[in-house]
One Martini backbone bead per residue (centre of mass of N, CA, C, O) as a GRO file, in nm:
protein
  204
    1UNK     BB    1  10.784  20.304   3.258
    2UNK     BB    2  10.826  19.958   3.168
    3UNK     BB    3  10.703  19.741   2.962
    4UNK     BB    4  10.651  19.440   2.955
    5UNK     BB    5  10.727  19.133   2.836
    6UNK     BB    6  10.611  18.945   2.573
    7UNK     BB    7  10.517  18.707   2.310
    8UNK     BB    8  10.341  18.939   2.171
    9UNK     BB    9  10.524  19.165   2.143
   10UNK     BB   10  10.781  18.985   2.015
   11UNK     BB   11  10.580  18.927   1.768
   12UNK     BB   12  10.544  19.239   1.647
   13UNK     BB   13  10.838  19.319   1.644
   14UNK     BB   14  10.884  19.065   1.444
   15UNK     BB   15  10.716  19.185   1.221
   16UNK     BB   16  10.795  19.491   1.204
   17UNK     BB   17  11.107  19.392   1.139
   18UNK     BB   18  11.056  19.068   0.932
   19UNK     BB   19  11.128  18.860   1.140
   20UNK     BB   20  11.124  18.607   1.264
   21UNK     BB   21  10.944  18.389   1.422
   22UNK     BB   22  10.926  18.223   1.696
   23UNK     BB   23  10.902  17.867   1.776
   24UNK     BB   24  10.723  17.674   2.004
   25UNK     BB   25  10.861  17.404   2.166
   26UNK     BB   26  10.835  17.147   2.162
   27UNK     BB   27  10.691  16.894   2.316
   28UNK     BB   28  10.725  16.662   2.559
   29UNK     BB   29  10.721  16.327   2.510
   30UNK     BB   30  10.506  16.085   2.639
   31UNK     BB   31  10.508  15.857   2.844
   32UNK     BB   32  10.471  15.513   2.828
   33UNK     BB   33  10.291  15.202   2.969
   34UNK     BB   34  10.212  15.220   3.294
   35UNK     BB   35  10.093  14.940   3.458
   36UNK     BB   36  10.194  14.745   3.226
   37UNK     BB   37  10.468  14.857   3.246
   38UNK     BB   38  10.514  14.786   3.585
   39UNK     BB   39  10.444  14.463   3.544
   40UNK     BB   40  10.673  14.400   3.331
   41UNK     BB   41  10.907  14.484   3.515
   42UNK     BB   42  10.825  14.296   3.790
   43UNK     BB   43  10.870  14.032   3.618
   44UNK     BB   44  11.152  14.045   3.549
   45UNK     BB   45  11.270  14.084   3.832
   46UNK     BB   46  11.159  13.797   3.929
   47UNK     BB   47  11.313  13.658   3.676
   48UNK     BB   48  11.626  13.762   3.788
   49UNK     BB   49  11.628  13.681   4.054
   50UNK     BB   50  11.590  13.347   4.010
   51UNK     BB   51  11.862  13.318   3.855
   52UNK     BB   52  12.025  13.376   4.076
   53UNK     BB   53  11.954  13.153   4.263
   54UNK     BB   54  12.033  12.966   4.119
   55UNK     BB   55  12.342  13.018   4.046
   56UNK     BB   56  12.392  12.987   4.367
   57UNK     BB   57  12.333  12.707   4.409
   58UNK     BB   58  12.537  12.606   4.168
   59UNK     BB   59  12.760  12.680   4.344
   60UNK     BB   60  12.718  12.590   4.625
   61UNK     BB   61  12.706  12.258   4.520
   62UNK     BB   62  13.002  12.285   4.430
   63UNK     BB   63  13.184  12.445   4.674
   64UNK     BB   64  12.979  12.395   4.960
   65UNK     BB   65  12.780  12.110   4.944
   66UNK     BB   66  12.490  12.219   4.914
   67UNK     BB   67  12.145  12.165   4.928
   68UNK     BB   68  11.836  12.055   4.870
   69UNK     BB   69  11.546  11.910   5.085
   70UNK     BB   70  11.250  11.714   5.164
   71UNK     BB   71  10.942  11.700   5.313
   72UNK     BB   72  10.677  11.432   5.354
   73UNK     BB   73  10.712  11.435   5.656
   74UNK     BB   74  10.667  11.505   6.020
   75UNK     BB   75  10.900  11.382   6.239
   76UNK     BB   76  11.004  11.709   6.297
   77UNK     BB   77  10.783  11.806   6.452
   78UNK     BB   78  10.770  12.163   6.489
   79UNK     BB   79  11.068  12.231   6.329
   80UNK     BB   80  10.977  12.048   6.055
   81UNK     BB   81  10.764  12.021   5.841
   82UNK     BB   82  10.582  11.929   5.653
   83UNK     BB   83  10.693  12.101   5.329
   84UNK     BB   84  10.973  12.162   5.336
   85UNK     BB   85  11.248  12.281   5.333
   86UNK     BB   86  11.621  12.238   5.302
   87UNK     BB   87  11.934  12.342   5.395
   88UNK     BB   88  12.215  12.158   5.293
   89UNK     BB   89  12.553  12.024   5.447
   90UNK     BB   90  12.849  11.839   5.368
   91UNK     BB   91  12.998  11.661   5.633
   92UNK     BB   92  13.200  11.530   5.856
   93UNK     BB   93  13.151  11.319   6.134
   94UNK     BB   94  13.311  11.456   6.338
   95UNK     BB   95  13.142  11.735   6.354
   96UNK     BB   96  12.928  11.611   6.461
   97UNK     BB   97  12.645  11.629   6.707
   98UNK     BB   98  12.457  11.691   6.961
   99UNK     BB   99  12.147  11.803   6.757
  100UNK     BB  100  12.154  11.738   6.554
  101UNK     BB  101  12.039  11.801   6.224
  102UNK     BB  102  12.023  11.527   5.985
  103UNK     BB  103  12.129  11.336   5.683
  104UNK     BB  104  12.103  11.019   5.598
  105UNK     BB  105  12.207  10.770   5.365
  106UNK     BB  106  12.040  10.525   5.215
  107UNK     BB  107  12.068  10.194   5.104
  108UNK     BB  108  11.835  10.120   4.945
  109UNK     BB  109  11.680  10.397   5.033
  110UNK     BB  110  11.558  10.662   5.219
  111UNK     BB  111  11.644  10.903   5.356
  112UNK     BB  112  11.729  11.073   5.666
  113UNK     BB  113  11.589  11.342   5.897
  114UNK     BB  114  11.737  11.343   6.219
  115UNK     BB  115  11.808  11.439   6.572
  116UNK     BB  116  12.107  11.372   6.724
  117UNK     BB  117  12.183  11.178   7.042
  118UNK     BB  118  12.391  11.004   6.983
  119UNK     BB  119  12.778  10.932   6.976
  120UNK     BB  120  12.978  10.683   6.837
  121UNK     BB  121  13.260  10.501   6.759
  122UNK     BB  122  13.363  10.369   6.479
  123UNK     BB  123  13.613  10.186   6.269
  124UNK     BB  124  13.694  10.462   6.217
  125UNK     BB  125  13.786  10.776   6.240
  126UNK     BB  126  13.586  10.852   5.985
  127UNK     BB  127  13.357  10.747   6.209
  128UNK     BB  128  13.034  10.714   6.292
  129UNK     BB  129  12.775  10.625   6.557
  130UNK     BB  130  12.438  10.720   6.494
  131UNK     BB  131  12.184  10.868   6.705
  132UNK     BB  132  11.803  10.900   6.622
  133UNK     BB  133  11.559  11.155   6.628
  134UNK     BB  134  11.259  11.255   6.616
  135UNK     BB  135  11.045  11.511   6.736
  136UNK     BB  136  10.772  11.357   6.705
  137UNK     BB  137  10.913  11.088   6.876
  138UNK     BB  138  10.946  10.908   7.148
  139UNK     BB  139  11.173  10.762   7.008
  140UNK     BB  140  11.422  10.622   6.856
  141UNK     BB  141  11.574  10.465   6.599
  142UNK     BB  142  11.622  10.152   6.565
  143UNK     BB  143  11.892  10.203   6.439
  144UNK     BB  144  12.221  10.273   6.401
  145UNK     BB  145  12.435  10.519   6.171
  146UNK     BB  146  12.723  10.443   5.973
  147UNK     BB  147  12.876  10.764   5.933
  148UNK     BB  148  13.100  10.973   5.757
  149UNK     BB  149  12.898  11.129   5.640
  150UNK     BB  150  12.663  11.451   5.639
  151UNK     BB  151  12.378  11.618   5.635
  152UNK     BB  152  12.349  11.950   5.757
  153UNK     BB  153  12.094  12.153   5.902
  154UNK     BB  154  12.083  12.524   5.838
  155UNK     BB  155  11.783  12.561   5.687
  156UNK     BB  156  11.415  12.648   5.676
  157UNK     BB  157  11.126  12.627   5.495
  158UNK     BB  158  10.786  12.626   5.493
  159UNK     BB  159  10.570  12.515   5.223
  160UNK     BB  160  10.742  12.480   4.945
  161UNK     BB  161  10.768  12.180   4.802
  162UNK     BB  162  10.552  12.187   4.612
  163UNK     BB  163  10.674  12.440   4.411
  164UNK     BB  164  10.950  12.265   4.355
  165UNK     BB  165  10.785  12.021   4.216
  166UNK     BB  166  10.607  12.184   3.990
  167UNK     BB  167  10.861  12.298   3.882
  168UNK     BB  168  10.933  11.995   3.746
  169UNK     BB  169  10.718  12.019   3.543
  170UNK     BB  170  10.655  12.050   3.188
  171UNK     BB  171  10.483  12.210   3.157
  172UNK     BB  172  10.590  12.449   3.367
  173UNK     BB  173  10.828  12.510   3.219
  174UNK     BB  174  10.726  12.595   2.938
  175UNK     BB  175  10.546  12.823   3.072
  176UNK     BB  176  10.817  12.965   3.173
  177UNK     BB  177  10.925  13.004   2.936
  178UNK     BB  178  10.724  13.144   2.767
  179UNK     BB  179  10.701  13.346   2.931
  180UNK     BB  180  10.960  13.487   2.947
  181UNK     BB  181  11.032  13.516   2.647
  182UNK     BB  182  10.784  13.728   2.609
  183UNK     BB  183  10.914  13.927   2.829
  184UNK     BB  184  11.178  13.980   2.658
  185UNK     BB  185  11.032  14.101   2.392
  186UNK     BB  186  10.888  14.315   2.522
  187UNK     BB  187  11.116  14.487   2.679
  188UNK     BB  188  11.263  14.502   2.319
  189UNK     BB  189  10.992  14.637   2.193
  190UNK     BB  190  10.937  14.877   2.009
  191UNK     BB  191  10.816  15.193   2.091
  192UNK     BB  192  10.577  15.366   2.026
  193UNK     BB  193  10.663  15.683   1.899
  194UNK     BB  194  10.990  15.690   1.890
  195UNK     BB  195  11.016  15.783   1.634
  196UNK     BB  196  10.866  16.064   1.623
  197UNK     BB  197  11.041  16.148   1.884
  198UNK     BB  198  11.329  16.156   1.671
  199UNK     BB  199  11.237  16.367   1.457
  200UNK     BB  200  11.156  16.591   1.649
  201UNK     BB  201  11.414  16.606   1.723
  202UNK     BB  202  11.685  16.519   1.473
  203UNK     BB  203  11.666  16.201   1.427
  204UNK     BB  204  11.763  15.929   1.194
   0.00000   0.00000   0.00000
């Protein structure tokens, strides 16, 4: 019956016979960073994730007339509450519907956003003179709008207008814009221990 090979026999056989002992494999380094690693890596996805979507933004702005309004107003209500965002898209008013909620440009006005209740023919092809009301109103709005275009409203989503107003603010500018600087330098500052583990390799 044959003894079995241990390390303690191989490292004697290799005394008895003069051979260098076997030396043992350096231990793997240990990956370093924990919750810290992972709480600034959750911060970099979700500040490349906003970056896209404002890219997304500025294209669909350019290609597809797409833009975002903000309700200040309950008007809409519960449609569309007021602190909402809408996503609106600008088209021809030939287009336009009744029951559509659209967005009309008034000179030396504030736009209006209400629900289109009736369309008559305008003095041009491409006009129409549309009645609207708001969601939450009695009656419709006082006058009728002569509009060659409008913005309809494709979805909204409700309560973040605050957060789109403070992102406008300068000083939240800057401290975003410094919390990324910080979060990119962080991301790509050499991490201790790597020199030491690439000696260990025999990398140099």
């Amino acid at each position: 019956m044959s003894t079995p090979t241990t390390r303690r026999s191989l490292r004697e056989q290799a005394a008895l016979s003069g051979a260098p002992a076997m030396a043992p494999a350096p231990a793997a380094p240990r990956r370093r960073g924990g919750v810290g690693r992972m709480l600034g890596d959750l911060a970099l996805w979700i500040a490349a994730v906003a970056g896209v979507v404002c890219i997304v933004l500025v294209i669909l702005a350019m290609t597809a007339n797409i833009t975002l309004i903000m309700f200040r107003t309950g008007s809409m209500s519960p449609t569309i509450p007021a602190g909402s965002v809408a996503v609106v898209q600008r088209v021809e008013a030939a287009q336009v519907q009744v029951g559509d909620v659209v967005t009309v440009d008034r000179e030396g006005e504030l736009p209006v956003t209400h629900r289109v209740t009736a369309i008559e023919p305008g003095a041009s092809d491409a006009e129409r003179v549309i009645t609207m009301r708001g969601d939450a109103n009695a009656t419709d709005d006082p006058f009728p709008y002569p509009v060659t275009s409008v913005r309809t409203v494709l979805f909204s989503i409700p309560g973040i207008a605050s957060v789109i107003v403070g992102m406008g603010d300068p000083w939240v500018l800057g401290g975003l814009t410094a919390g990324a600087t910080v979060l990119v330098i962080w991301a790509f500052w050499p991490r201790s221990g790597s020199a030491a583990s690439r000696r260990q390799d025999g990398v140099v």
